[in-house]
Amino acid sequence: MGQNFILPDLGEGLTEAEIVSWLVAVGDTITIDQPVVEVESAKSIVELPSPFGGVVEALNGVAGQIIHAGQVLLTVTDAAEADAARPTARTAVKPAAMAAGVPVAEVDGSASGAVLIGYGTRENTGPVRRPATARFGVRPGSAAPVVAAIVEPVSEVTPATPVTAPASPSYPAGRSPVVSPLVRRLARENGLDATLLIGSGSNALVLRRDVESAIRERAAAVESTPVVEPAALAQPAPVAEPIGTRAAPTDDIRIPITGLRRVVSERMTTSRREIPEATVWLDVDATELFAARDRLFDATGERFSVTALIARFTVAGLRRFPLLNSSVDTASQEILQRGAINLGLAAQTPRGLMVPVVHDAHSLTTRELRDAIAGIVTQATDGSFPPSRLSGGTFTLNNFGALGVDGSAAIINHPEAAILGIGRMIERPWVVDHTLAVRTVVELSLVFDHRVCDGGTAAGFLTYIARCIENPVSMLADL
């Protein structure tokens, strides 16, 4: 009798997820708590473990499909029952409609319920066949995956031939890992399968630029292929139409707001609706900041990024102006001033805008803060942040200068009270001691909740950060 593994509660109010990839196939023997599927929620991408051990009988979903809590993910049968009922020819997996269900009651001690790894389980001594591939390619220590031929039973109705990408050097023989749902959607809208592309990311991860490159290659191939009709062989060649007169496409495109984009949309809408924000900004001479960074390297042999140093100044500034490290409790009409400084850093990732958090930044040394930020930068390349890293922020630092812009009136990350923006750092003419000089200048902007503080507090915080940037040694007095 089959046992149904349902999608468990993902926590933090999340009720749905998108299937990224299956880690097992029909016919595989799995153990209790073995990861079987990767799903992407609005928070992160996680591997879900199976609460049952046995043989996979059915996979009730395909990559890219949205599933809801309580729906059946896969069905597992006991190994002995599967051996007795196994047909002579192995049948292929048929994508099934998602149906709500509950796990079958435990009758032989082999089930643990829809729980996370290591909770309330019993050891299963059956053989394990771990899939060799994962989201980012071949698993360490695994041989290259072998694709076995699958025989489907003959049916009177011939299934529709799946649409596949055209033959091109850009398409490998196997399947490549794809993390971003936006990348998969872009590929589907243009008639491509993103998993068939050769990814340029880490471990062959398929990125947006890979899909766009494949689209351009296909368009170039179509345009370069002449089409000659028999009736036109005796006709004179028509005059070529000027390139500039070609009509632009007029079809509308609908892009669903789902997953992370929906969470970001809801949070920004709430911020604009509830927070009476105000913005102050200031141009700052950052020449000495770069000189201090170089001297720090000469003294320690370690590199410190400019963002890490400004983050250090920000933490010191929040200790000096603690009202900006607050949130408003609208139910009790109180300002909740936070004791700990959990510094969020806005990061552009393949999944969209995310704000990972460095918790207890006030207790970290400059070196520890630098390392924590470096870890965030590394994880931002694929957006694989755990849910705990994306919650609990009390103040946000946004370095939008990396996008090539000077300034921005950013939206406060609700329910925080302020966000500090850093523009690009470029050489500009600057007056120093009544003399015109070339200096490295950056624009800082602070958006703050006017319910929490007035302009005096906001201006005091911003000018303090500016003084630290213009003269980093001045911060020593606050350490």
Coordinates of C-alpha atoms in Angstrom, one line a residue, residues 107-467:
V107 CA 1.7 0.5 10.5
D108 CA 5.1 -1.0 10.3
G109 CA 7.3 1.6 12.0
S110 CA 8.8 2.8 8.8
A111 CA 7.1 6.2 8.7
S112 CA 8.0 9.4 10.6
G113 CA 5.3 11.8 9.3
A114 CA 5.9 15.0 7.4
V115 CA 8.8 16.3 9.6
L116 CA 12.2 17.6 9.1
I117 CA 15.5 15.7 9.2
G118 CA 16.2 13.8 12.4
Y119 CA 12.8 14.3 14.1
G120 CA 10.9 11.3 15.4
T121 CA 12.3 8.8 12.9
R122 CA 13.4 5.2 13.0
E123 CA 16.4 3.8 11.1
N124 CA 15.6 2.1 7.8
T125 CA 18.1 -0.6 6.8
G126 CA 17.0 -0.9 3.2
P127 CA 19.4 -0.1 0.4
V128 CA 19.8 3.5 -0.6
R129 CA 20.4 4.8 -4.1
R130 CA 21.3 8.5 -3.8
P131 CA 20.8 10.4 -7.0
A132 CA 24.1 11.6 -8.5
T133 CA 22.9 15.0 -9.5
A134 CA 21.7 18.0 -7.5
R135 CA 20.7 21.6 -8.1
F136 CA 24.2 22.7 -8.8
G137 CA 25.5 19.7 -10.8
V138 CA 27.1 16.4 -9.8
R139 CA 27.2 15.6 -6.1
P140 CA 30.7 15.3 -4.6
G141 CA 32.0 11.7 -4.8
S142 CA 29.3 10.7 -7.3
A143 CA 29.9 9.3 -10.7
A144 CA 28.4 11.0 -13.7
P145 CA 24.7 10.2 -13.9
V146 CA 23.7 7.5 -16.3
V147 CA 20.5 7.9 -18.2
A148 CA 18.7 4.6 -18.4
A149 CA 16.2 3.8 -21.2
I150 CA 12.6 3.8 -20.0
V151 CA 10.1 1.7 -21.8
E152 CA 6.5 3.0 -21.9
P153 CA 3.6 0.7 -22.4
V154 CA 2.0 1.0 -25.8
S155 CA -1.1 3.2 -25.8
E156 CA -3.7 3.8 -28.5
V157 CA -3.3 7.5 -27.9
T158 CA 0.0 8.9 -29.0
P159 CA 1.2 11.5 -26.5
A160 CA 2.1 14.9 -27.8
T161 CA 5.7 15.4 -28.7
P162 CA 7.3 17.7 -26.1
V163 CA 8.8 21.0 -27.4
T164 CA 12.5 20.9 -27.1
A165 CA 15.2 23.5 -27.8
P166 CA 16.7 23.4 -31.3
A167 CA 20.0 21.6 -31.9
S168 CA 22.8 24.0 -31.1
P169 CA 26.2 23.9 -29.4
S170 CA 24.5 25.8 -26.5
Y171 CA 22.5 22.7 -25.5
P172 CA 24.3 19.8 -23.7
A173 CA 23.2 16.2 -23.8
G174 CA 22.2 16.2 -20.1
R175 CA 20.3 18.6 -17.9
S176 CA 21.8 21.7 -16.3
P177 CA 20.9 23.1 -12.9
V178 CA 18.5 26.1 -12.9
V179 CA 17.7 28.0 -9.6
S180 CA 15.9 31.1 -10.6
P181 CA 12.2 30.8 -11.5
L182 CA 12.5 34.0 -13.6
V183 CA 15.2 32.3 -15.7
R184 CA 12.9 29.3 -16.2
R185 CA 9.9 31.5 -17.1
L186 CA 12.0 33.6 -19.6
A187 CA 13.0 30.4 -21.3
R188 CA 9.5 29.0 -21.4
E189 CA 8.1 32.2 -22.9
N190 CA 10.6 31.9 -25.7
G191 CA 10.0 28.2 -26.4
L192 CA 13.2 27.0 -24.7
D193 CA 14.0 24.5 -21.9
A194 CA 16.4 26.2 -19.5
T195 CA 17.7 22.9 -18.2
L196 CA 19.0 22.0 -21.7
L197 CA 21.3 25.1 -21.8
I198 CA 25.0 25.1 -20.8
G199 CA 25.1 27.4 -17.8
S200 CA 27.9 29.9 -17.3
G201 CA 27.4 30.1 -13.5
S202 CA 29.1 28.2 -10.8
N203 CA 28.9 24.4 -11.4
A204 CA 27.2 25.0 -14.8
L205 CA 24.3 26.9 -13.2
V206 CA 22.0 28.4 -15.8
L207 CA 21.8 32.2 -15.5
R208 CA 19.5 34.8 -17.2
R209 CA 22.3 35.7 -19.6
D210 CA 22.5 32.1 -20.8
V211 CA 18.9 32.1 -21.8
E212 CA 19.2 35.5 -23.5
S213 CA 22.2 34.3 -25.4
A214 CA 20.3 31.2 -26.6
I215 CA 17.4 33.4 -27.7
R216 CA 19.8 35.6 -29.7
E217 CA 21.5 32.6 -31.3
R218 CA 18.1 31.1 -32.4
A219 CA 17.0 34.5 -33.8
A220 CA 20.2 34.9 -35.7
A221 CA 19.9 31.3 -37.1
V222 CA 16.4 31.9 -38.2
E223 CA 17.2 35.2 -39.9
S224 CA 20.3 33.8 -41.7
T225 CA 18.3 30.9 -43.2
P226 CA 16.8 31.9 -46.6
V227 CA 13.3 30.7 -47.4
V228 CA 12.7 30.1 -51.1
E229 CA 9.2 29.4 -52.4
P230 CA 8.9 27.5 -55.7
A231 CA 6.5 30.1 -57.2
A232 CA 9.0 32.8 -56.6
L233 CA 11.9 31.1 -58.5
A234 CA 11.0 32.9 -61.7
Q235 CA 10.1 36.2 -60.1
P236 CA 12.6 39.0 -59.8
A237 CA 13.9 39.6 -56.3
P238 CA 11.9 42.1 -54.3
V239 CA 13.4 45.3 -53.1
A240 CA 14.6 44.8 -49.5
E241 CA 12.6 46.6 -46.9
P242 CA 14.6 49.2 -44.9
I243 CA 15.5 47.9 -41.5
G244 CA 14.1 50.9 -39.7
T245 CA 10.5 50.4 -41.0
R246 CA 10.0 47.0 -39.4
A247 CA 7.0 47.2 -37.0
A248 CA 7.7 46.7 -33.3
P249 CA 6.0 43.8 -31.5
T250 CA 2.6 44.8 -30.1
D251 CA 1.7 41.7 -28.1
D252 CA 1.2 42.3 -24.3
I253 CA 3.1 40.1 -21.9
R254 CA 1.7 39.1 -18.5
I255 CA 4.3 38.3 -15.8
P256 CA 2.8 36.6 -12.7
I257 CA 3.8 38.2 -9.4
T258 CA 4.7 35.1 -7.4
G259 CA 7.3 33.8 -4.9
L260 CA 9.9 36.3 -3.8
R261 CA 8.6 39.1 -6.1
R262 CA 5.2 38.8 -4.4
V263 CA 6.7 39.1 -0.9
V264 CA 8.8 42.1 -2.0
S265 CA 5.7 43.7 -3.5
E266 CA 3.6 43.3 -0.4
R267 CA 6.4 44.5 1.9
M268 CA 7.1 47.6 -0.2
T269 CA 3.4 48.4 -0.5
T270 CA 3.0 48.1 3.3
S271 CA 6.0 50.4 3.8
R272 CA 4.6 53.1 1.5
R273 CA 1.1 52.8 3.0
E274 CA 2.1 52.9 6.7
I275 CA 5.4 54.8 7.0
P276 CA 5.5 58.6 6.6
E277 CA 9.0 58.7 5.3
A278 CA 11.4 61.6 4.7
T279 CA 14.8 61.7 3.0
V280 CA 18.0 63.6 3.6
W281 CA 21.2 63.3 1.6
L282 CA 24.7 64.5 1.6
D283 CA 27.8 64.5 -0.7
V284 CA 30.8 63.2 1.0
D285 CA 34.6 63.3 0.2
A286 CA 35.6 59.6 0.5
T287 CA 39.3 60.1 -0.5
E288 CA 40.6 59.4 3.0
L289 CA 38.4 56.3 3.3
F290 CA 40.3 54.7 0.4
A291 CA 43.6 55.8 1.9
A292 CA 42.6 54.3 5.3
R293 CA 41.7 51.0 3.5
D294 CA 45.1 50.9 1.9
R295 CA 46.9 51.6 5.1
L296 CA 44.8 48.9 6.8
F297 CA 46.0 46.4 4.2
D298 CA 49.6 47.5 4.6
A299 CA 49.3 47.0 8.4
T300 CA 47.4 43.7 8.5
G301 CA 47.9 42.1 5.1
E302 CA 44.1 41.7 4.9
R303 CA 41.7 43.4 2.5
F304 CA 38.7 45.3 3.8
S305 CA 36.0 46.4 1.4
V306 CA 34.6 49.9 1.5
T307 CA 31.2 48.5 2.2
A308 CA 32.5 46.7 5.2
L309 CA 34.1 49.8 6.6
I310 CA 30.9 51.9 6.0
A311 CA 29.0 49.1 7.7
R312 CA 31.3 49.5 10.7
F313 CA 30.6 53.3 10.8
T314 CA 26.9 52.5 10.5
V315 CA 26.9 50.3 13.5
A316 CA 28.7 53.0 15.5
G317 CA 26.2 55.6 14.3
L318 CA 23.3 53.5 15.4
R319 CA 24.8 53.2 18.9
R320 CA 25.0 57.0 18.9
F321 CA 21.5 57.5 17.5
P322 CA 19.6 54.4 18.7
L323 CA 16.1 55.7 17.7
L324 CA 17.0 54.8 14.1
N325 CA 17.4 51.2 15.2
S326 CA 13.7 51.0 16.0
S327 CA 10.3 50.0 14.6
V328 CA 6.7 51.2 15.3
D329 CA 4.2 49.0 17.0
T330 CA 1.0 50.3 15.5
A331 CA -1.2 48.1 17.7
S332 CA 0.1 49.6 21.0
Q333 CA 1.1 52.9 19.4
E334 CA 4.7 52.5 20.8
I335 CA 8.2 52.9 19.3
L336 CA 10.1 49.7 19.9
Q337 CA 13.8 50.7 20.2
R338 CA 15.8 47.5 19.5
G339 CA 18.7 46.5 21.8
A340 CA 20.6 44.5 19.2
I341 CA 21.7 45.8 15.8
N342 CA 20.8 43.3 13.1
L343 CA 22.2 44.9 10.0
G344 CA 20.5 44.1 6.7
L345 CA 22.3 44.5 3.4
A346 CA 20.2 44.9 0.3
A347 CA 21.4 42.4 -2.4
Q348 CA 20.5 42.0 -6.0
T349 CA 20.4 38.2 -6.7
P350 CA 19.1 36.0 -9.6
R351 CA 16.0 35.5 -7.5
G352 CA 15.4 39.2 -7.1
L353 CA 16.0 41.8 -4.4
M354 CA 16.8 40.2 -1.1
V355 CA 17.9 41.6 2.3
P356 CA 20.1 39.1 4.2
V357 CA 20.9 40.1 7.8
V358 CA 24.1 40.2 9.8
H359 CA 22.7 39.4 13.3
D360 CA 24.2 41.1 16.4
A361 CA 26.5 43.3 14.2
H362 CA 27.1 45.4 17.3
S363 CA 29.0 42.6 18.9
L364 CA 31.3 41.9 15.9
T365 CA 34.8 43.2 15.3
T366 CA 35.6 44.9 12.0
R367 CA 37.2 41.8 10.8
E368 CA 34.2 39.6 11.8
L369 CA 31.8 42.1 10.2
R370 CA 33.9 42.1 7.0
D371 CA 33.8 38.2 6.9
A372 CA 30.0 38.2 7.4
I373 CA 29.4 40.6 4.6
A374 CA 31.8 38.6 2.3
G375 CA 29.7 35.5 3.0
I376 CA 26.6 37.4 2.0
V377 CA 28.2 38.6 -1.2
T378 CA 29.1 35.0 -2.1
Q379 CA 25.6 33.6 -1.4
A380 CA 24.1 36.5 -3.4
T381 CA 25.4 35.0 -6.6
D382 CA 22.6 32.3 -6.5
G383 CA 20.3 33.7 -3.8
S384 CA 20.5 30.6 -1.7
F385 CA 20.0 32.3 1.7
P386 CA 18.4 30.2 4.5
P387 CA 15.2 31.7 5.9
S388 CA 16.9 32.6 9.2
R389 CA 19.3 34.9 7.3
L390 CA 16.4 36.8 5.7
S391 CA 14.6 37.8 8.9
G392 CA 15.1 39.9 12.0
G393 CA 16.7 43.0 10.5
T394 CA 16.6 46.3 12.4
F395 CA 18.3 48.6 9.9
T396 CA 19.2 48.3 6.3
L397 CA 22.3 49.4 4.3
N398 CA 21.8 49.7 0.6
N399 CA 24.9 50.1 -1.7
F400 CA 23.1 50.9 -4.9
G401 CA 26.3 52.5 -6.2
A402 CA 27.2 49.1 -7.4
L403 CA 24.3 49.5 -9.9
G404 CA 26.0 52.6 -11.3
V405 CA 23.7 55.3 -9.9
D406 CA 24.5 58.3 -7.6
G407 CA 21.5 58.3 -5.4
S408 CA 18.0 56.9 -4.6
A409 CA 15.1 57.7 -2.4
A410 CA 14.9 54.0 -1.2
I411 CA 11.9 52.4 0.3
I412 CA 12.2 51.5 4.0
N413 CA 12.3 47.8 4.7
H414 CA 9.2 47.5 6.8
P415 CA 8.9 47.3 9.8
E416 CA 12.3 49.0 10.2
A417 CA 12.6 52.8 10.7
A418 CA 15.4 53.8 8.3
I419 CA 17.6 52.8 5.4
L420 CA 21.0 54.2 4.5
G421 CA 21.9 54.4 0.8
I422 CA 25.4 54.6 -0.7
G423 CA 25.8 55.9 -4.2
R424 CA 28.7 55.3 -6.7
M425 CA 32.1 56.6 -5.7
I426 CA 33.6 58.7 -8.6
E427 CA 36.2 61.4 -9.0
R428 CA 34.8 64.9 -9.0
P429 CA 36.1 68.4 -8.6
W430 CA 36.1 69.3 -4.9
V431 CA 37.2 72.4 -3.0
V432 CA 39.9 71.6 -0.4
D433 CA 41.5 74.4 1.6
H434 CA 40.1 77.0 -0.9
T435 CA 41.7 75.1 -3.8
L436 CA 40.0 73.1 -6.5
A437 CA 41.1 69.4 -6.4
V438 CA 40.1 66.1 -7.8
R439 CA 38.6 63.9 -5.0
T440 CA 36.6 60.7 -4.7
V441 CA 33.1 61.7 -3.8
V442 CA 30.0 59.6 -2.8
E443 CA 26.4 60.6 -2.2
L444 CA 24.8 59.3 1.0
S445 CA 21.0 59.3 1.5
L446 CA 19.0 58.4 4.6
V447 CA 15.3 57.6 4.4
F448 CA 13.7 57.6 7.8
D449 CA 10.3 57.1 9.5
H450 CA 9.2 60.5 10.6
R451 CA 7.0 58.9 13.4
V452 CA 10.2 57.6 15.0
C453 CA 12.4 60.7 14.9
D454 CA 12.6 64.2 13.5
G455 CA 15.0 65.7 11.0
G456 CA 17.6 66.6 13.7
T457 CA 18.2 63.0 14.6
A458 CA 18.4 61.9 11.0
A459 CA 20.7 64.7 10.0
G460 CA 22.9 64.0 13.0
F461 CA 23.3 60.3 12.1
L462 CA 24.0 61.1 8.4
T463 CA 26.6 63.8 9.2
Y464 CA 28.2 61.4 11.7
I465 CA 28.6 58.7 9.0
A466 CA 30.0 61.4 6.7
R467 CA 32.6 62.5 9.2

